[in-house]
Amino acid sequence: MPFKPNFDPPAVEPASALWFIFDKSRLLIKIKNDISSIPDTSDLAKYKSVILRKQYLGILDDRPCFAAEFAGDLIRDTQLAFKDLRGLFGMLEEDLIWIAGRANQLVNWNQSHRYCGRCGKLTVDKTDERAKICPQCNLVNYPRLSPAIIVAVLKNDRILLGRNKRFRLPFYSVLAGFVEPGETLEECVKREIREEVSIKVKNIRYFGSQPWPFPDSLMIAFVADYAGGEISADGSEITDAAWFAKDNLPQIPPKISIARQLIDWFVHG
Ligand SMILES: [Zn+2]
């Protein structure tokens, strides 16, 4: 059964409940016989007092899922360890990775909205939806989402790929950028491509979307056609960009990302 999100926790908390606990952006993982999993309530009995600000996430296969922060000293435990969330791709089941991403977003949001941004009072959780409200001035804050476009630009049989300064690994990918207030997604696609590599695009069409919880993006993917100009990488965000043929691709991003799904679509489509 797929994960069913919900903000309203069950009355009883079974021992089988799963806990997505973060220390900064690192997730607490149970490792037994080299198999990684998410700890349940019984695994965490001795850490109860240092697991703070719990939030209910929803239910996975009849098991309630919670997110929380860890406020203790580094755990010295033979079976529990904190791991970088991105490093867990391929080590945890994909369902669990996406729930962990959701949990990471909510933990970050919870931490940064404990006080009202308008009047400074302590906020409280709303009871009828996932939001925080200020008891003094009634300001409501919803979990933050940052929409970003990502686009495969095609020219004849080639795809535009660029090397972003922020990539930790030396790969090339399709270009992406955050949506600005007042902008449509299509306007954002045109602006980002113009700013990053100085070319024009046309025939922008929707491809798909993916939450990207590092820390709170929603990636909205498009395909577009080249419409003019010469590639010139901006140098500040994109250090190099070029057209690549299917049989001559550089190193590309890992499977789990929608960037890779766009590139795979280009290769196999
Ligand atoms: Zn307030």
PDB file of N, CA, C and O in Angstrom, residues 118-149:
ATOM      1  N   ARG A 118       6.152  38.055  12.149  1.00  0.00           N
ATOM      2  CA  ARG A 118       5.621  39.414  12.177  1.00  0.00           C
ATOM      3  C   ARG A 118       5.732  40.045  13.566  1.00  0.00           C
ATOM      4  O   ARG A 118       6.160  41.170  13.691  1.00  0.00           O
ATOM      5  N   CYS A 119       5.352  39.262  14.628  1.00  0.00           N
ATOM      6  CA  CYS A 119       5.344  39.883  15.958  1.00  0.00           C
ATOM      7  C   CYS A 119       6.250  39.197  16.977  1.00  0.00           C
ATOM      8  O   CYS A 119       6.414  39.676  18.090  1.00  0.00           O
ATOM      9  N   GLY A 120       6.827  38.036  16.603  1.00  0.00           N
ATOM     10  CA  GLY A 120       7.813  37.420  17.480  1.00  0.00           C
ATOM     11  C   GLY A 120       7.282  36.476  18.551  1.00  0.00           C
ATOM     12  O   GLY A 120       8.067  35.874  19.281  1.00  0.00           O
ATOM     13  N   LYS A 121       5.975  36.329  18.652  1.00  0.00           N
ATOM     14  CA  LYS A 121       5.391  35.381  19.637  1.00  0.00           C
ATOM     15  C   LYS A 121       5.659  33.930  19.220  1.00  0.00           C
ATOM     16  O   LYS A 121       5.836  33.654  18.027  1.00  0.00           O
ATOM     17  N   LEU A 122       5.626  33.027  20.199  1.00  0.00           N
ATOM     18  CA  LEU A 122       5.724  31.595  19.884  1.00  0.00           C
ATOM     19  C   LEU A 122       4.498  31.179  19.068  1.00  0.00           C
ATOM     20  O   LEU A 122       3.378  31.517  19.441  1.00  0.00           O
ATOM     21  N   THR A 123       4.717  30.436  17.997  1.00  0.00           N
ATOM     22  CA  THR A 123       3.577  29.973  17.189  1.00  0.00           C
ATOM     23  C   THR A 123       3.048  28.647  17.740  1.00  0.00           C
ATOM     24  O   THR A 123       3.748  27.979  18.514  1.00  0.00           O
ATOM     25  N   VAL A 124       1.852  28.278  17.331  1.00  0.00           N
ATOM     26  CA  VAL A 124       1.298  26.964  17.689  1.00  0.00           C
ATOM     27  C   VAL A 124       0.840  26.262  16.403  1.00  0.00           C
ATOM     28  O   VAL A 124       0.573  26.913  15.391  1.00  0.00           O
ATOM     29  N   ASP A 125       0.767  24.917  16.482  1.00  0.00           N
ATOM     30  CA  ASP A 125       0.288  24.167  15.324  1.00  0.00           C
ATOM     31  C   ASP A 125      -1.203  24.375  15.168  1.00  0.00           C
ATOM     32  O   ASP A 125      -1.948  24.346  16.151  1.00  0.00           O
ATOM     33  N   LYS A 126      -1.658  24.561  13.935  1.00  0.00           N
ATOM     34  CA  LYS A 126      -3.108  24.588  13.681  1.00  0.00           C
ATOM     35  C   LYS A 126      -3.626  23.156  13.806  1.00  0.00           C
ATOM     36  O   LYS A 126      -2.898  22.203  13.521  1.00  0.00           O
ATOM     37  N   THR A 127      -4.875  23.023  14.218  1.00  0.00           N
ATOM     38  CA  THR A 127      -5.398  21.674  14.424  1.00  0.00           C
ATOM     39  C   THR A 127      -6.117  21.138  13.195  1.00  0.00           C
ATOM     40  O   THR A 127      -6.335  19.935  13.080  1.00  0.00           O
ATOM     41  N   ASP A 128      -6.492  22.009  12.257  1.00  0.00           N
ATOM     42  CA  ASP A 128      -7.306  21.561  11.131  1.00  0.00           C
ATOM     43  C   ASP A 128      -6.532  21.442   9.826  1.00  0.00           C
ATOM     44  O   ASP A 128      -7.091  21.075   8.790  1.00  0.00           O
ATOM     45  N   GLU A 129      -5.244  21.772   9.832  1.00  0.00           N
ATOM     46  CA  GLU A 129      -4.420  21.630   8.623  1.00  0.00           C
ATOM     47  C   GLU A 129      -2.954  21.733   9.029  1.00  0.00           C
ATOM     48  O   GLU A 129      -2.638  22.128  10.143  1.00  0.00           O
ATOM     49  N   ARG A 130      -2.057  21.373   8.097  1.00  0.00           N
ATOM     50  CA  ARG A 130      -0.620  21.452   8.381  1.00  0.00           C
ATOM     51  C   ARG A 130      -0.171  22.900   8.241  1.00  0.00           C
ATOM     52  O   ARG A 130       0.120  23.364   7.140  1.00  0.00           O
ATOM     53  N   ALA A 131      -0.174  23.605   9.343  1.00  0.00           N
ATOM     54  CA  ALA A 131       0.205  25.016   9.336  1.00  0.00           C
ATOM     55  C   ALA A 131       0.484  25.448  10.763  1.00  0.00           C
ATOM     56  O   ALA A 131       0.108  24.761  11.719  1.00  0.00           O
ATOM     57  N   LYS A 132       1.148  26.603  10.900  1.00  0.00           N
ATOM     58  CA  LYS A 132       1.390  27.185  12.222  1.00  0.00           C
ATOM     59  C   LYS A 132       0.705  28.537  12.268  1.00  0.00           C
ATOM     60  O   LYS A 132       0.671  29.257  11.276  1.00  0.00           O
ATOM     61  N   ILE A 133       0.175  28.845  13.448  1.00  0.00           N
ATOM     62  CA  ILE A 133      -0.519  30.123  13.594  1.00  0.00           C
ATOM     63  C   ILE A 133       0.034  30.861  14.802  1.00  0.00           C
ATOM     64  O   ILE A 133       0.409  30.250  15.802  1.00  0.00           O
ATOM     65  N   CYS A 134       0.081  32.194  14.685  1.00  0.00           N
ATOM     66  CA  CYS A 134       0.520  33.033  15.801  1.00  0.00           C
ATOM     67  C   CYS A 134      -0.706  33.367  16.654  1.00  0.00           C
ATOM     68  O   CYS A 134      -1.679  33.911  16.143  1.00  0.00           O
ATOM     69  N   PRO A 135      -0.655  33.033  17.967  1.00  0.00           N
ATOM     70  CA  PRO A 135      -1.815  33.286  18.828  1.00  0.00           C
ATOM     71  C   PRO A 135      -2.051  34.783  19.074  1.00  0.00           C
ATOM     72  O   PRO A 135      -3.126  35.178  19.494  1.00  0.00           O
ATOM     73  N   GLN A 136      -1.069  35.623  18.779  1.00  0.00           N
ATOM     74  CA  GLN A 136      -1.237  37.059  19.007  1.00  0.00           C
ATOM     75  C   GLN A 136      -1.767  37.798  17.778  1.00  0.00           C
ATOM     76  O   GLN A 136      -2.744  38.527  17.864  1.00  0.00           O
ATOM     77  N   CYS A 137      -1.137  37.574  16.611  1.00  0.00           N
ATOM     78  CA  CYS A 137      -1.542  38.359  15.434  1.00  0.00           C
ATOM     79  C   CYS A 137      -2.210  37.493  14.354  1.00  0.00           C
ATOM     80  O   CYS A 137      -2.559  38.000  13.285  1.00  0.00           O
ATOM     81  N   ASN A 138      -2.362  36.184  14.610  1.00  0.00           N
ATOM     82  CA  ASN A 138      -3.052  35.267  13.689  1.00  0.00           C
ATOM     83  C   ASN A 138      -2.339  35.025  12.357  1.00  0.00           C
ATOM     84  O   ASN A 138      -2.940  34.513  11.413  1.00  0.00           O
ATOM     85  N   LEU A 139      -1.067  35.386  12.255  1.00  0.00           N
ATOM     86  CA  LEU A 139      -0.329  35.070  11.023  1.00  0.00           C
ATOM     87  C   LEU A 139      -0.238  33.553  10.885  1.00  0.00           C
ATOM     88  O   LEU A 139       0.129  32.858  11.831  1.00  0.00           O
ATOM     89  N   VAL A 140      -0.573  33.053   9.670  1.00  0.00           N
ATOM     90  CA  VAL A 140      -0.515  31.615   9.424  1.00  0.00           C
ATOM     91  C   VAL A 140       0.671  31.320   8.497  1.00  0.00           C
ATOM     92  O   VAL A 140       0.877  32.029   7.513  1.00  0.00           O
ATOM     93  N   ASN A 141       1.448  30.319   8.841  1.00  0.00           N
ATOM     94  CA  ASN A 141       2.550  29.892   7.980  1.00  0.00           C
ATOM     95  C   ASN A 141       2.368  28.442   7.574  1.00  0.00           C
ATOM     96  O   ASN A 141       2.229  27.564   8.426  1.00  0.00           O
ATOM     97  N   TYR A 142       2.395  28.214   6.271  1.00  0.00           N
ATOM     98  CA  TYR A 142       2.331  26.854   5.736  1.00  0.00           C
ATOM     99  C   TYR A 142       3.762  26.372   5.472  1.00  0.00           C
ATOM    100  O   TYR A 142       4.660  27.200   5.307  1.00  0.00           O
ATOM    101  N   PRO A 143       3.963  25.045   5.388  1.00  0.00           N
ATOM    102  CA  PRO A 143       5.298  24.554   5.042  1.00  0.00           C
ATOM    103  C   PRO A 143       5.776  25.210   3.758  1.00  0.00           C
ATOM    104  O   PRO A 143       5.019  25.343   2.798  1.00  0.00           O
ATOM    105  N   ARG A 144       7.052  25.615   3.753  1.00  0.00           N
ATOM    106  CA  ARG A 144       7.559  26.357   2.607  1.00  0.00           C
ATOM    107  C   ARG A 144       7.890  25.408   1.455  1.00  0.00           C
ATOM    108  O   ARG A 144       8.457  24.339   1.648  1.00  0.00           O
ATOM    109  N   LEU A 145       7.519  25.810   0.253  1.00  0.00           N
ATOM    110  CA  LEU A 145       7.881  25.077  -0.962  1.00  0.00           C
ATOM    111  C   LEU A 145       8.494  26.078  -1.919  1.00  0.00           C
ATOM    112  O   LEU A 145       7.950  27.156  -2.122  1.00  0.00           O
ATOM    113  N   SER A 146       9.607  25.716  -2.531  1.00  0.00           N
ATOM    114  CA  SER A 146      10.250  26.609  -3.495  1.00  0.00           C
ATOM    115  C   SER A 146      10.179  25.980  -4.875  1.00  0.00           C
ATOM    116  O   SER A 146      10.940  25.052  -5.173  1.00  0.00           O
ATOM    117  N   PRO A 147       9.251  26.448  -5.733  1.00  0.00           N
ATOM    118  CA  PRO A 147       9.150  25.857  -7.069  1.00  0.00           C
ATOM    119  C   PRO A 147      10.351  26.228  -7.935  1.00  0.00           C
ATOM    120  O   PRO A 147      10.821  27.363  -7.904  1.00  0.00           O
ATOM    121  N   ALA A 148      10.812  25.232  -8.672  1.00  0.00           N
ATOM    122  CA  ALA A 148      11.938  25.466  -9.571  1.00  0.00           C
ATOM    123  C   ALA A 148      11.657  24.742 -10.881  1.00  0.00           C
ATOM    124  O   ALA A 148      11.099  23.649 -10.884  1.00  0.00           O
ATOM    125  N   ILE A 149      12.038  25.364 -11.995  1.00  0.00           N
ATOM    126  CA  ILE A 149      11.880  24.686 -13.288  1.00  0.00           C
ATOM    127  C   ILE A 149      13.170  23.929 -13.611  1.00  0.00           C
ATOM    128  O   ILE A 149      14.255  24.289 -13.129  1.00  0.00           O
TER     129      ILE A 149
END
